[in-house]
mmCIF file of C-alpha atoms in Angstrom:
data_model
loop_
_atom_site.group_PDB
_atom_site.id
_atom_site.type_symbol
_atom_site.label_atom_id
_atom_site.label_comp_id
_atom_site.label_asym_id
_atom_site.label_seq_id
_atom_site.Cartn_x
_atom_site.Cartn_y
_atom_site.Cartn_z
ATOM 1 C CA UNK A 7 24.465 74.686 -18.879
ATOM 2 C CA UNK A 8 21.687 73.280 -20.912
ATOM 3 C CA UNK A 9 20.084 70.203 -20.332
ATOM 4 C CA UNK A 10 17.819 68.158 -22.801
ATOM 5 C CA UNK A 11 16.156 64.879 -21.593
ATOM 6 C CA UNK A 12 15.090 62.510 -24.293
ATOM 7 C CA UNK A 13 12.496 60.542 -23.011
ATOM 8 C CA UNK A 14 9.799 58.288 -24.281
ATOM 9 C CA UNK A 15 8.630 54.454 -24.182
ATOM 10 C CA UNK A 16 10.999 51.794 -24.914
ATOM 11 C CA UNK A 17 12.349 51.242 -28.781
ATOM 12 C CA UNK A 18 11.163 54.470 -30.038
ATOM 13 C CA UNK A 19 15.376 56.018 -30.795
ATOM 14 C CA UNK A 20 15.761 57.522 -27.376
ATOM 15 C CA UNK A 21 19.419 56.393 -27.105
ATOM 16 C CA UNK A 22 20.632 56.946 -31.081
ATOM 17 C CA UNK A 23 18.589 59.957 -30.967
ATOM 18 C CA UNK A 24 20.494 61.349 -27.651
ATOM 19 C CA UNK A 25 24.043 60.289 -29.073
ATOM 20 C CA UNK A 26 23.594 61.773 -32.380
ATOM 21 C CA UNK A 27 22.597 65.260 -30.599
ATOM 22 C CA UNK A 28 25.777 65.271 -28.199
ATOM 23 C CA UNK A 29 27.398 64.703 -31.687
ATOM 24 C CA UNK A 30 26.150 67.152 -33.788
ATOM 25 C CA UNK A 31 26.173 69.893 -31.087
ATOM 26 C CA UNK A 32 29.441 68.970 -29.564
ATOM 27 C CA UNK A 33 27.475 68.379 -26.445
ATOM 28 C CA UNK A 34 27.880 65.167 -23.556
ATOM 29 C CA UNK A 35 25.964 62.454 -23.718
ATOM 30 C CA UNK A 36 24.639 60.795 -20.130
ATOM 31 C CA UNK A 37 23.889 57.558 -21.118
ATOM 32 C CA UNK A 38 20.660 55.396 -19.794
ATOM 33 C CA UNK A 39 21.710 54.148 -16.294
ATOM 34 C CA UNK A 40 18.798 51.767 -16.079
ATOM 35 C CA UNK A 41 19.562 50.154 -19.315
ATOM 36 C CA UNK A 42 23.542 49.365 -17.908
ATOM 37 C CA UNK A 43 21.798 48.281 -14.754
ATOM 38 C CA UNK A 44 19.520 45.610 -16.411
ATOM 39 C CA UNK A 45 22.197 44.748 -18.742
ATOM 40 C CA UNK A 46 25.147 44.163 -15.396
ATOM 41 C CA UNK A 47 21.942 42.155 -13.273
ATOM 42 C CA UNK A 48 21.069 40.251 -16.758
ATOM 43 C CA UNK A 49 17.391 40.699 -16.034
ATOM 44 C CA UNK A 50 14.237 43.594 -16.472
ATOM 45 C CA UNK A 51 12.969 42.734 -13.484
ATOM 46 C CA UNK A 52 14.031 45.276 -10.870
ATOM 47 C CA UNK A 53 13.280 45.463 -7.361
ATOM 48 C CA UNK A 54 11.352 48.297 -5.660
ATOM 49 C CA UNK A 55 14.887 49.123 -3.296
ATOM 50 C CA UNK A 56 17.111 48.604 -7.142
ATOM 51 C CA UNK A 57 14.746 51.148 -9.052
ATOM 52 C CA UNK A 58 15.547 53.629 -5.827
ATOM 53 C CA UNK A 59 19.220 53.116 -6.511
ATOM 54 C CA UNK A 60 18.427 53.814 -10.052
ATOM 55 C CA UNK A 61 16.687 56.833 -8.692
ATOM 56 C CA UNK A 62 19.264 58.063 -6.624
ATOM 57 C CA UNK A 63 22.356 57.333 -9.493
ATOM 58 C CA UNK A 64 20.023 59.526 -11.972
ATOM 59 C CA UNK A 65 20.042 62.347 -9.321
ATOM 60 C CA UNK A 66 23.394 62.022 -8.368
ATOM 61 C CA UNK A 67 24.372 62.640 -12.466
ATOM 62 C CA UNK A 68 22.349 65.468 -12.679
ATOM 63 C CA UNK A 69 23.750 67.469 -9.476
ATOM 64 C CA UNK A 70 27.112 66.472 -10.090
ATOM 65 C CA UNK A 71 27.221 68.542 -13.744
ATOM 66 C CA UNK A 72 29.590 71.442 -13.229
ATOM 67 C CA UNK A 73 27.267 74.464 -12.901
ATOM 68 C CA UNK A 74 27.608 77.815 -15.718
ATOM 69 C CA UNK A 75 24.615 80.559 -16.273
ATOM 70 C CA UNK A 76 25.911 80.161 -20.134
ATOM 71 C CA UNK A 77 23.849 77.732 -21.785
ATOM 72 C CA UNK A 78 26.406 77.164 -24.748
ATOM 73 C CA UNK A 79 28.735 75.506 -21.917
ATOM 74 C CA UNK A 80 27.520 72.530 -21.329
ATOM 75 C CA UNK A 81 25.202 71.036 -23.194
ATOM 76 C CA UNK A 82 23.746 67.807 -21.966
ATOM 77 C CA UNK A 83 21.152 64.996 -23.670
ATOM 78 C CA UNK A 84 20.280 62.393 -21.578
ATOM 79 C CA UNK A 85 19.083 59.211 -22.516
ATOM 80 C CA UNK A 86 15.882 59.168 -20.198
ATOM 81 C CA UNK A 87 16.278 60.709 -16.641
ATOM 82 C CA UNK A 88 13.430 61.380 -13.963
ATOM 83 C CA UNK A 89 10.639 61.151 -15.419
ATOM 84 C CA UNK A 90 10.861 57.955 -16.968
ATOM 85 C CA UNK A 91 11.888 56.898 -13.383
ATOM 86 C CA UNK A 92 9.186 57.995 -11.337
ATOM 87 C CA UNK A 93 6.620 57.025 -14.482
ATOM 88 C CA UNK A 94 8.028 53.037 -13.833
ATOM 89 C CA UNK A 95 7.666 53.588 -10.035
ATOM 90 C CA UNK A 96 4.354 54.141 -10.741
ATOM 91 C CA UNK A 97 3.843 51.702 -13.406
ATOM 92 C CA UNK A 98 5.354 48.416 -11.524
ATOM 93 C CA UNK A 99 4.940 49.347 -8.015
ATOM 94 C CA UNK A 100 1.956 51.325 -8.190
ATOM 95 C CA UNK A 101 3.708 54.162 -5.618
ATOM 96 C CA UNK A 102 6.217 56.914 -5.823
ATOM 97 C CA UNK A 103 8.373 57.724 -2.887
ATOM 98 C CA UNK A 104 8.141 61.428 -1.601
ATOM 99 C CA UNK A 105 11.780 61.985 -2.729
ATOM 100 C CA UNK A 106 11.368 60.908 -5.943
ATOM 101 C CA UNK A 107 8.254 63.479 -7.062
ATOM 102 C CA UNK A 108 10.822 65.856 -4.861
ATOM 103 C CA UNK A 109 13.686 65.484 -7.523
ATOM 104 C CA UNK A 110 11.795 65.376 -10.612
ATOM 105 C CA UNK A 111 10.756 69.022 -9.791
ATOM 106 C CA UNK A 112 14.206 69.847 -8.081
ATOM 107 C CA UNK A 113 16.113 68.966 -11.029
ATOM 108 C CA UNK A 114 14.071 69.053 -14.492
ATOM 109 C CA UNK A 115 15.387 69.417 -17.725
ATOM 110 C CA UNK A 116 15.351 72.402 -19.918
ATOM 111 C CA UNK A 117 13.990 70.908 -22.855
ATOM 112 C CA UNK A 118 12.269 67.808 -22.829
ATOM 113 C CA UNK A 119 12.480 65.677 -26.608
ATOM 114 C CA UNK A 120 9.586 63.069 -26.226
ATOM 115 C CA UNK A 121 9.521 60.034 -28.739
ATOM 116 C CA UNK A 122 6.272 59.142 -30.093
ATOM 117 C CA UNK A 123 6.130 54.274 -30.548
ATOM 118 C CA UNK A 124 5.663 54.899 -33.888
ATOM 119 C CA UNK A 125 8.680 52.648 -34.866
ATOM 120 C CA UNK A 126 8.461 49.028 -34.474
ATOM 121 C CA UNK A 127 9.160 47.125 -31.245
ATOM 122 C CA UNK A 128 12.285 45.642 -31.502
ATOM 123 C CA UNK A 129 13.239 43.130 -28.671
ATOM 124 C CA UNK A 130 16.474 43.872 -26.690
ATOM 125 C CA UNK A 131 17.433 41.501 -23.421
ATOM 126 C CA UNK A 132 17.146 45.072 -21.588
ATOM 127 C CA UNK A 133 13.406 45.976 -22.655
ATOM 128 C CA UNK A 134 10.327 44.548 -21.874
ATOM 129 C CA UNK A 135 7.209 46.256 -22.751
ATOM 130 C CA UNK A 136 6.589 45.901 -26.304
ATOM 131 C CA UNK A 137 2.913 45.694 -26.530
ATOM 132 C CA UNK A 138 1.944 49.069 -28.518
ATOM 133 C CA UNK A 139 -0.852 49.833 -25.934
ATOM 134 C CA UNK A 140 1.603 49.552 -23.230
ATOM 135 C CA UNK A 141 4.092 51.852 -25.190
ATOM 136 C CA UNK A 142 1.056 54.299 -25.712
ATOM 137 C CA UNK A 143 0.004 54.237 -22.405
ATOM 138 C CA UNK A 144 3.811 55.536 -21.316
ATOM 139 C CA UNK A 145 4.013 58.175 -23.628
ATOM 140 C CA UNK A 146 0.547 59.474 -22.086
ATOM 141 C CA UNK A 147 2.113 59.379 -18.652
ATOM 142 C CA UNK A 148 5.341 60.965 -20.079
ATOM 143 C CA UNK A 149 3.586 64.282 -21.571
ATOM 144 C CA UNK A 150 1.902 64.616 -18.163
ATOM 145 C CA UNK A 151 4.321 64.739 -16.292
ATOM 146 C CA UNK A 152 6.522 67.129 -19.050
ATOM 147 C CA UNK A 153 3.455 69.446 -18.795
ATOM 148 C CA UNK A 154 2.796 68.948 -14.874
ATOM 149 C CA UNK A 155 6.413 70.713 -14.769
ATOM 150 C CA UNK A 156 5.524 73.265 -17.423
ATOM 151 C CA UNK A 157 8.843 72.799 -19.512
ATOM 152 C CA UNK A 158 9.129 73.250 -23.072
ATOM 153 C CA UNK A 159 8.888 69.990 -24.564
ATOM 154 C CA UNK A 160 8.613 68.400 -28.624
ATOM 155 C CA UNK A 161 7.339 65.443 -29.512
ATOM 156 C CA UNK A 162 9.550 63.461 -32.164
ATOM 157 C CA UNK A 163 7.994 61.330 -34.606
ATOM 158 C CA UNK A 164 10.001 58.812 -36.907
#
């Protein structure tokens, strides 16, 4: 099993990016639960207990993949995973819990495929942070945290 997380601030190709990869390597693609979560609630704004269940759902994906030592079975992209979630915890509520830092070091990716907001904004009922300082600010956070875990990660410009 392989797993590649394709992470990165909001509009930058994440989710086209992570489809097209599943595609051409005849690998699964794990969609972004927080995006279908927004979308179902109609609204970005998520509670400190609904970003936990986010949390936990993202978790629950990951240790639910059916384990192999071969990486050429299984090959996964996900469309943002752990990171991303711990980087909003700290972003909108300014704390992490404990068992979040936990599972972003449990469970990394392999590979991590970080988008660079070089694209423009484009606004989406699901996204809210379209101010390019904002979106620069994430990626920051996002490559420390990729590095913090000491993964290989590349940085994918449009």
């Amino acid at each position: 099993m392989y797993k590649v997380g394709i992470i990165g601030p909001e509009s930058t190709g994440k989710s086209v990016l992570a489809q097209d990869l599943a595609e051409q390597f005849k690998g699964t693609y794990v969609p972004e639960y927080a995006r279908e979560f927004v979308e179902r609630k109609g609204s970005t704004e998520v509670t400190y207990d609904e970003l936990c269940g986010i949390a936990r759902h993202q978790i629950e994906e990951i240790t639910s993949l059916p384990f192999t030592e071969e990486p050429e079975v299984g090959l996964y992209f996900f469309d943002t995973e752990l990171i991303v979630t711990k980087v909003w915890f700290e972003y909108a509520f300014g704390q992490v819990p404990e068992w979040m830092e936990e599972a972003v070091r449990r469970y990394p990716m392999d590979c991590y495929l970080l988008t660079y907001p070089d694209i423009p904004w484009i606004p989406d009922p699901a996204r809210s942070n379209g101010s390019e300082e904002i979106r620069l600010e994430l990626f920051d956070r996002y490559e420390r945290e990729i590095k913090d875990l000491d993964k290989p990660y590349f940085i994918i410009t449009h």
